[in-house]
GROMACS .gro file of C-alpha atoms in nm:
model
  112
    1UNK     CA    1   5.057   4.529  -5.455
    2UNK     CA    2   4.694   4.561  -5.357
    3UNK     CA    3   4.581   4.547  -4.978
    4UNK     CA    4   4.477   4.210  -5.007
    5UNK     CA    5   4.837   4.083  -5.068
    6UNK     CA    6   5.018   4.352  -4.813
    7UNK     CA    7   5.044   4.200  -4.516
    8UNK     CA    8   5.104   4.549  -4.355
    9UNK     CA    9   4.811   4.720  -4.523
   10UNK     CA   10   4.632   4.734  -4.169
   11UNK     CA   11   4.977   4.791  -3.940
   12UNK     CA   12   5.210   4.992  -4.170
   13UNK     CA   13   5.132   5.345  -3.981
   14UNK     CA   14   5.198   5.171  -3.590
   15UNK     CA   15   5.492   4.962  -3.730
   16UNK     CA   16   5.796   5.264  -3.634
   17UNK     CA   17   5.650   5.252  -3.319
   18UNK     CA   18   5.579   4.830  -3.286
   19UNK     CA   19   5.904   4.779  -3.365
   20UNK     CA   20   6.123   5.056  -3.145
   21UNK     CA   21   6.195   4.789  -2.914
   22UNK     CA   22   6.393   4.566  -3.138
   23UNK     CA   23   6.555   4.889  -3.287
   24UNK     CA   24   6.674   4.980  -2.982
   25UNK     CA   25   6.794   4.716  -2.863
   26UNK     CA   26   6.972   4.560  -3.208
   27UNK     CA   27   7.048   4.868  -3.359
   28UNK     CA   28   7.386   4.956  -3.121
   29UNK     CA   29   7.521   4.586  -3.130
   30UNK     CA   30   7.398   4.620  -3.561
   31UNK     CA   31   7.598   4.915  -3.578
   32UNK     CA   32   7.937   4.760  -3.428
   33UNK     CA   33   7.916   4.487  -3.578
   34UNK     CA   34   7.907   4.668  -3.912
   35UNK     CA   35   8.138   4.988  -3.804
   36UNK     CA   36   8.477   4.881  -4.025
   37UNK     CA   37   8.297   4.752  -4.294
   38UNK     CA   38   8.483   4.888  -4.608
   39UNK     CA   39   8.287   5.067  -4.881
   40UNK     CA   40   8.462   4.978  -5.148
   41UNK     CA   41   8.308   4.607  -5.132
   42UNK     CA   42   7.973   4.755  -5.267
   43UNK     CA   43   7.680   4.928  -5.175
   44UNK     CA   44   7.484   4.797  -4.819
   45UNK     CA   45   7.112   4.667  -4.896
   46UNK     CA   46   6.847   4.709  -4.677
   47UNK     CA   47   6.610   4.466  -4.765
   48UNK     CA   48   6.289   4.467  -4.651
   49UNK     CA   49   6.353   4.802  -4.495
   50UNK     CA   50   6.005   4.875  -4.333
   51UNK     CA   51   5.974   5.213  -4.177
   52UNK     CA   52   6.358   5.288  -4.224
   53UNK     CA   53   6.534   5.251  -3.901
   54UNK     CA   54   6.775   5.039  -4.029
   55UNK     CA   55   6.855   5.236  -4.339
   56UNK     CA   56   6.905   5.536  -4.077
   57UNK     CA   57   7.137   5.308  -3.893
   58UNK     CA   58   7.291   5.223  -4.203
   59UNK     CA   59   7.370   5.583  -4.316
   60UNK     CA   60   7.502   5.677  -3.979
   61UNK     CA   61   7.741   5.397  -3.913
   62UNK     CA   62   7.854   5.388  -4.309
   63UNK     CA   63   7.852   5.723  -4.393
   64UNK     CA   64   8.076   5.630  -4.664
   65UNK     CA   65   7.890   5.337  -4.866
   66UNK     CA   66   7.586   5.369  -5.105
   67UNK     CA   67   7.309   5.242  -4.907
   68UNK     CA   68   7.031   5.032  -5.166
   69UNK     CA   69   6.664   5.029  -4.970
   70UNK     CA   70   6.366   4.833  -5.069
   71UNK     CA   71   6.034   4.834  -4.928
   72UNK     CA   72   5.752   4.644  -5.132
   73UNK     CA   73   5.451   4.750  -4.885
   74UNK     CA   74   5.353   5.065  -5.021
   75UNK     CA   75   5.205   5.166  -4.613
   76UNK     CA   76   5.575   5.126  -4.528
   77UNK     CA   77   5.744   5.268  -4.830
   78UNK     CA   78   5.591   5.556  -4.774
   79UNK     CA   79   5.724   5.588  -4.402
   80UNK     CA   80   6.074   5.486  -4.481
   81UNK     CA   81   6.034   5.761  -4.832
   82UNK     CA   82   5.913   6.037  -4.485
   83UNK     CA   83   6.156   5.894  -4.283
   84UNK     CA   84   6.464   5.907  -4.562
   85UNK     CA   85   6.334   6.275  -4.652
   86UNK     CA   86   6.470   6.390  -4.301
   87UNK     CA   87   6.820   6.358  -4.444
   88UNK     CA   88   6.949   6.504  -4.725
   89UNK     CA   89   7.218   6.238  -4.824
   90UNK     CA   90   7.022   6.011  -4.807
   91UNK     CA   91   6.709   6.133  -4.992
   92UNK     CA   92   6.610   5.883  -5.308
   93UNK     CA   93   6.786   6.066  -5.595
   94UNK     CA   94   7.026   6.282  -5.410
   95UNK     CA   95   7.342   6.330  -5.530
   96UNK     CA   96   7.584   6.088  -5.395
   97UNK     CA   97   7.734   6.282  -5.090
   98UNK     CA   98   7.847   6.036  -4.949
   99UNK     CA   99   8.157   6.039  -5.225
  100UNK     CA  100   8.348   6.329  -5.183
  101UNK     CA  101   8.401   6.402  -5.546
  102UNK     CA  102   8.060   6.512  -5.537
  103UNK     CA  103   8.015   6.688  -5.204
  104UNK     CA  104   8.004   7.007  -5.422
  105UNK     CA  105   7.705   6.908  -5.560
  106UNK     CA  106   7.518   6.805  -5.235
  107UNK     CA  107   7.246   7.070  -5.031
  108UNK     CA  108   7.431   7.266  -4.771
  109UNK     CA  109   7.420   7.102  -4.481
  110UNK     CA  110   7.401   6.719  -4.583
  111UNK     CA  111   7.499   6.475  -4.354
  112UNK     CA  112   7.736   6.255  -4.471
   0.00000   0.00000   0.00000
């Protein structure tokens, strides 16, 4: 994807901050509305996950399901890559602590 077909080229680095309004105001009534969702039905996709708020939100309230992300704008891929770094479980090619089979194998300290 070039610049000339991102249509966040120019607003990717003030999008977490644009968008904090919405978050805040969706992401508790998101979150219940999600809560008993059962992991075993698959994984939870965040498509279209922009700077990663919702992915966050995701891991918190399912702490239990593989979480999927994809970004295609590489300005916000690279803010929801930061923003997923802050979290060890859910870090692109972490183990998968959220099963707890493989908590062993997780960094000390991952949130799961």
């Amino acid at each position: 994807m070039t610049d000339a077909t991102d249509a966040y080229a120019a607003s990717a680095e003030y999008l977490n901050l644009l968008i904090a309004p919405f978050w805040d105001a969706t992401g508790p009534v998101l979150a219940e509305a999600i809560r008993d969702t059962d992991p075993a039905i698959g994984p939870a996709l965040d498509i279209g996950a922009g700077s990663g708020r919702g992915t966050l939100l995701l891991g918190d309230t399912l702490p239990d399901t593989e979480i999927i992300a994809v970004e295609p704008s590489p300005g916000l891929r690279a803010a929801l890559l930061a923003r997923l770094a802050t979290r060890d479980a859910l870090r692109p090619g972490a183990p998968s602590c959220r099963n707890p089979s493989q908590r062993p194998n997780c960094p000390t300290g991952s949130a799961w």
